[in-house]
Short mmCIF file of C-alpha atoms in Angstrom, two decimals:
data_model
loop_
_atom_site.label_atom_id
_atom_site.label_comp_id
_atom_site.label_asym_id
_atom_site.label_seq_id
_atom_site.Cartn_x
_atom_site.Cartn_y
_atom_site.Cartn_z
CA MET A 8 5.34 -2.37 26.28
CA GLN A 9 2.81 -2.90 22.93
CA ALA A 10 -0.42 -3.40 22.76
CA ILE A 11 -3.42 -3.73 20.58
CA LEU A 12 -7.06 -3.06 21.48
CA TYR A 13 -9.17 -4.46 18.69
CA ILE A 14 -12.79 -2.48 17.65
CA ALA A 15 -15.17 -4.75 16.77
CA HIS A 16 -19.09 -2.97 15.39
CA GLY A 17 -21.20 -4.74 17.79
CA SER A 18 -24.94 -5.59 18.04
CA ARG A 19 -28.23 -5.19 20.05
CA VAL A 20 -28.19 -9.11 18.89
CA LYS A 21 -25.85 -11.25 21.83
CA ALA A 22 -25.18 -13.81 19.13
CA GLY A 23 -23.53 -10.90 17.10
CA VAL A 24 -21.17 -10.24 20.24
CA ASP A 25 -19.82 -13.30 21.54
CA GLN A 26 -19.64 -14.28 17.35
CA ALA A 27 -17.33 -11.30 17.47
CA VAL A 28 -15.50 -12.20 21.08
CA ALA A 29 -15.74 -15.97 20.22
CA PHE A 30 -13.45 -14.69 16.82
CA LEU A 31 -11.31 -11.51 18.24
CA GLN A 32 -9.91 -14.36 21.08
CA GLY A 33 -8.68 -17.30 18.01
CA VAL A 34 -6.89 -14.23 16.39
CA GLN A 35 -5.78 -13.21 19.49
CA GLN A 36 -3.70 -16.57 19.69
CA GLU A 37 -1.96 -16.30 16.71
CA VAL A 38 -0.48 -12.41 17.20
CA GLN A 39 2.48 -12.95 19.78
CA VAL A 40 1.45 -9.66 21.24
CA SER A 41 1.11 -9.95 25.32
CA ILE A 42 -1.95 -7.22 26.27
CA GLN A 43 -4.24 -7.78 23.98
CA GLU A 44 -8.28 -6.13 24.93
CA ILE A 45 -11.20 -6.21 22.98
CA CYS A 46 -14.20 -3.27 22.87
CA PHE A 47 -17.13 -2.11 20.60
CA LEU A 48 -17.72 1.07 18.25
CA GLU A 49 -21.52 0.92 19.48
CA LEU A 50 -24.15 -1.31 21.37
CA ALA A 51 -22.12 -3.34 23.35
CA THR A 52 -19.29 -2.82 25.84
CA PRO A 53 -16.52 -2.05 26.49
CA THR A 54 -16.09 0.82 24.60
CA ILE A 55 -13.55 2.51 22.39
CA GLY A 56 -12.46 4.49 25.16
CA GLU A 57 -12.73 1.59 27.85
CA GLY A 58 -10.85 -0.43 26.03
CA ILE A 59 -7.95 1.52 26.03
CA ALA A 60 -7.96 2.64 29.87
CA ASN A 61 -8.04 -1.25 30.11
CA CYS A 62 -4.40 -1.21 27.35
CA VAL A 63 -2.61 1.93 29.94
CA ARG A 64 -4.50 -0.46 33.54
CA GLN A 65 -1.53 -3.28 32.43
CA GLY A 66 1.04 -1.24 31.29
CA ALA A 67 0.77 -0.52 27.36
CA THR A 68 3.16 2.32 26.22
CA ARG A 69 2.06 2.04 22.34
CA ILE A 70 -1.09 0.66 21.50
CA ALA A 71 -2.10 -0.40 18.16
CA ILE A 72 -6.08 -0.22 17.09
CA VAL A 73 -7.58 -2.81 14.91
CA PRO A 74 -10.92 -1.55 13.32
CA ILE A 75 -12.78 -4.68 12.64
CA LEU A 76 -14.80 -3.62 9.71
CA LEU A 77 -15.01 -4.55 5.73
CA LEU A 78 -14.84 -1.35 4.32
CA ALA A 79 -13.74 1.61 5.57
CA ALA A 80 -16.64 4.35 5.78
CA GLN A 81 -18.15 6.36 8.47
CA HIS A 82 -16.90 4.59 11.30
CA ALA A 83 -12.94 3.88 9.93
CA LYS A 84 -12.71 7.18 9.09
CA GLU A 85 -13.86 9.24 11.36
CA ASP A 86 -15.73 7.82 14.77
CA ILE A 87 -13.18 5.53 15.00
CA PRO A 88 -10.16 8.48 14.38
CA ILE A 89 -12.36 10.70 17.06
CA GLU A 90 -11.90 8.56 19.60
CA ILE A 91 -8.33 7.69 19.26
CA ALA A 92 -7.81 11.74 19.78
CA LYS A 93 -9.74 11.95 22.79
CA ALA A 94 -7.72 8.91 24.44
CA GLN A 95 -4.10 11.10 23.46
CA LYS A 96 -5.23 13.89 25.34
CA LEU A 97 -5.79 11.94 27.94
CA PHE A 98 -3.03 9.51 28.11
CA PRO A 99 0.03 11.91 26.04
CA HIS A 100 2.44 9.66 27.15
CA ILE A 101 0.58 6.53 24.75
CA LEU A 102 1.66 6.42 20.98
CA PHE A 103 -0.91 5.45 19.10
CA SER A 104 -0.89 3.81 15.36
CA TYR A 105 -3.88 2.68 13.53
CA GLY A 106 -4.97 0.11 11.51
CA GLU A 107 -7.04 -0.72 7.98
CA PRO A 108 -10.21 -2.19 7.41
CA LEU A 109 -10.21 -5.58 6.32
CA GLY A 110 -11.24 -4.16 2.80
CA ILE A 111 -10.88 -5.96 -0.50
CA HIS A 112 -8.44 -9.24 -0.56
CA GLU A 113 -8.69 -12.46 -2.56
CA ARG A 114 -9.03 -14.36 0.52
CA ILE A 115 -12.99 -12.54 0.74
CA ILE A 116 -13.39 -13.10 -2.55
CA ASP A 117 -12.82 -16.69 -1.79
CA SER A 118 -15.01 -17.00 2.03
CA LEU A 119 -18.04 -15.35 -0.65
CA GLN A 120 -17.37 -18.61 -3.04
CA ALA A 121 -17.99 -20.73 0.68
CA ARG A 122 -20.96 -19.44 1.36
CA ILE A 123 -22.25 -19.90 -2.06
CA LEU A 124 -21.44 -23.54 -1.69
CA GLU A 125 -22.53 -24.04 1.42
CA LYS A 126 -25.92 -23.41 0.04
CA GLN A 127 -25.85 -25.87 -3.13
CA GLN A 128 -24.16 -25.98 -7.06
CA PRO A 129 -24.14 -22.45 -8.64
CA LYS A 130 -25.89 -23.86 -11.50
CA HIS A 131 -24.28 -22.62 -14.80
CA GLU A 132 -26.29 -19.13 -15.58
CA ALA A 133 -26.17 -18.73 -11.73
CA SER A 134 -25.24 -14.89 -10.43
CA VAL A 135 -24.68 -13.47 -7.54
CA LEU A 136 -25.97 -10.43 -5.54
CA LEU A 137 -23.83 -9.33 -2.98
CA ILE A 138 -25.99 -6.83 0.52
CA GLY A 139 -23.91 -4.51 2.17
CA ARG A 140 -24.45 -2.57 5.25
CA GLY A 141 -24.75 0.90 3.50
CA SER A 142 -23.01 4.16 4.02
CA SER A 143 -23.24 7.51 2.89
CA ASP A 144 -19.60 7.56 1.20
CA PRO A 145 -18.86 6.71 -2.14
CA ALA A 146 -16.06 5.08 -1.94
CA VAL A 147 -17.51 2.22 -0.20
CA LYS A 148 -19.96 1.38 -3.15
CA ARG A 149 -16.72 1.33 -4.84
CA ASP A 150 -14.97 -0.71 -3.24
CA LEU A 151 -17.71 -3.39 -3.00
CA ALA A 152 -18.71 -3.49 -6.42
CA GLU A 153 -15.02 -4.04 -7.19
CA ILE A 154 -15.13 -7.22 -4.70
CA ALA A 155 -18.05 -8.49 -7.20
CA ALA A 156 -16.06 -8.33 -10.17
CA ARG A 157 -13.81 -10.22 -8.52
CA LEU A 158 -16.32 -12.73 -7.48
CA ARG A 159 -18.17 -13.11 -10.80
CA MET A 160 -14.40 -13.15 -13.10
CA LYS A 161 -12.75 -15.44 -10.86
CA TYR A 162 -15.46 -17.54 -10.46
CA ASN A 163 -17.36 -17.09 -13.99
CA TYR A 164 -20.45 -15.66 -12.57
CA GLN A 165 -23.11 -14.63 -14.72
CA THR A 166 -23.23 -11.57 -13.41
CA VAL A 167 -22.73 -10.07 -9.65
CA ASP A 168 -24.50 -7.08 -7.78
CA THR A 169 -24.20 -5.06 -5.12
CA CYS A 170 -27.22 -2.66 -2.98
CA PHE A 171 -26.75 -1.15 -0.11
CA LEU A 172 -29.93 -1.98 3.47
CA TYR A 173 -29.39 1.53 3.65
CA GLY A 174 -27.71 4.85 2.72
CA MET A 175 -26.57 5.56 -0.91
CA GLY A 176 -28.18 3.38 -3.07
CA PRO A 177 -29.37 0.80 -5.10
CA SER A 178 -31.04 0.11 -2.46
CA PHE A 179 -31.87 -3.64 -1.10
CA ASP A 180 -35.58 -2.69 -2.18
CA ASP A 181 -35.05 -1.25 -5.42
CA TRP A 182 -33.31 -4.75 -6.49
CA LEU A 183 -36.32 -6.86 -5.13
CA GLN A 184 -38.18 -4.87 -7.48
CA GLN A 185 -36.30 -5.48 -10.25
CA GLU A 186 -35.46 -8.54 -9.80
CA LYS A 187 -38.10 -11.34 -7.87
CA GLU A 188 -39.60 -12.54 -11.24
CA ARG A 189 -36.12 -13.51 -12.11
CA GLN A 190 -35.75 -16.72 -13.91
CA HIS A 191 -32.60 -17.48 -12.67
CA GLN A 192 -30.77 -18.76 -10.10
CA VAL A 193 -29.28 -15.89 -8.08
CA PHE A 194 -27.01 -16.57 -4.76
CA ILE A 195 -28.10 -13.51 -2.31
CA VAL A 196 -24.84 -12.56 0.43
CA PRO A 197 -24.68 -10.01 2.80
CA TYR A 198 -21.91 -8.39 3.13
CA LEU A 199 -22.08 -8.61 6.96
CA LEU A 200 -19.73 -10.66 9.52
CA PHE A 201 -22.04 -11.42 11.60
CA THR A 202 -25.36 -12.56 12.63
CA GLY A 203 -27.88 -9.94 13.58
CA ILE A 204 -30.41 -8.21 12.89
CA LEU A 205 -30.01 -6.94 9.60
CA ARG A 206 -29.77 -10.13 8.07
CA GLN A 207 -32.41 -10.96 9.60
CA SER A 208 -34.22 -7.99 8.18
CA ILE A 209 -33.05 -9.88 4.56
CA ALA A 210 -34.50 -13.07 4.97
CA LYS A 211 -38.28 -11.16 6.52
CA ARG A 212 -38.27 -9.55 2.74
CA LEU A 213 -37.60 -12.94 1.22
CA GLN A 214 -39.60 -14.59 2.62
CA GLY A 215 -43.07 -12.82 0.69
CA LEU A 216 -41.67 -13.37 -2.73
CA SER A 217 -42.79 -16.76 -4.27
CA ASN A 218 -39.70 -17.17 -6.05
CA ASN A 219 -37.41 -19.98 -5.26
CA ASN A 220 -34.73 -19.44 -7.91
CA MET A 221 -33.05 -16.65 -4.68
CA VAL A 222 -31.21 -18.02 -2.37
CA LEU A 223 -30.69 -16.50 0.76
CA CYS A 224 -26.92 -17.45 1.45
CA GLU A 225 -25.31 -16.75 5.42
CA SER A 226 -23.45 -14.19 5.68
CA LEU A 227 -19.47 -13.63 5.33
CA GLY A 228 -18.93 -14.46 9.09
CA TYR A 229 -15.56 -14.65 10.39
CA ASP A 230 -14.38 -17.35 9.01
CA VAL A 231 -11.02 -18.38 8.38
CA ASN A 232 -9.98 -16.32 5.27
CA VAL A 233 -11.29 -13.86 7.20
CA LYS A 234 -9.04 -14.50 10.36
CA LYS A 235 -6.01 -14.72 8.29
CA VAL A 236 -6.78 -11.15 6.07
CA LEU A 237 -6.94 -9.39 9.93
CA VAL A 238 -3.53 -11.44 11.31
CA GLU A 239 -2.27 -10.05 7.65
CA ARG A 240 -3.79 -6.43 8.42
CA ILE A 241 -2.37 -6.80 12.32
CA ASN A 242 1.19 -7.61 11.19
CA GLU A 243 0.94 -4.87 8.60
CA LEU A 244 0.28 -2.58 11.08
CA LEU A 245 2.62 -3.39 13.39
CA HIS A 246 6.10 -3.69 11.36
CA PHE A 247 4.83 -0.26 9.99
CA LYS A 248 4.85 0.94 13.38
CA GLU A 249 8.56 -0.79 14.36
CA GLU A 250 9.75 0.99 11.35
CA GLY A 251 8.78 4.65 12.92
CA VAL A 252 5.75 5.44 11.49
CA SER A 253 3.03 5.64 13.89
#
């Protein structure tokens, strides 16, 4: 019997966990699979191991692992595969398949524009800053740069810069130091899925500035476009498995 295990990141902020659960409960309604469970990488329960065990307990013989992650970094490439390998030893009769993060997708570009328009209409000379969580994986920097380039071209921004809260640069602090006197309108969009401590820290750093040209937008979030991209990733994974590749 087929099961799907959704792996969200987790957060110390309860609202972030609640947002993920509510979003994934909506996704579950779009997917015709009888066993669907939600778990978390860290900072919340159930854990990945507990999520897998919950699927097995309900009779699953095949488990499709779906990471609720924006980009492929350490969590997607190392942490989750390690947990799958542990589970494979515990449940050798289970066939596991593993999906892709949300990645680069045109719908997500549209969602970034929607976060900007929620604040105000961009002026002709407006720019955008996308703030990523951060990683030591160079692929994350490359992928966010590609997303920035697509946003700039599709919606005709003067520039779309990228920075990160930790890991490899440029850092948000470096960007602020260079751009705090910027005279043109700049929309700052946290490239994050949920409300949490990271967005709060961005807002706190901006509070000390007197520059009214910097507009902090809501995080990318779990909107309808993100939902459609995730359902697409799930369908890709289930079709891939049905073709006999796991």
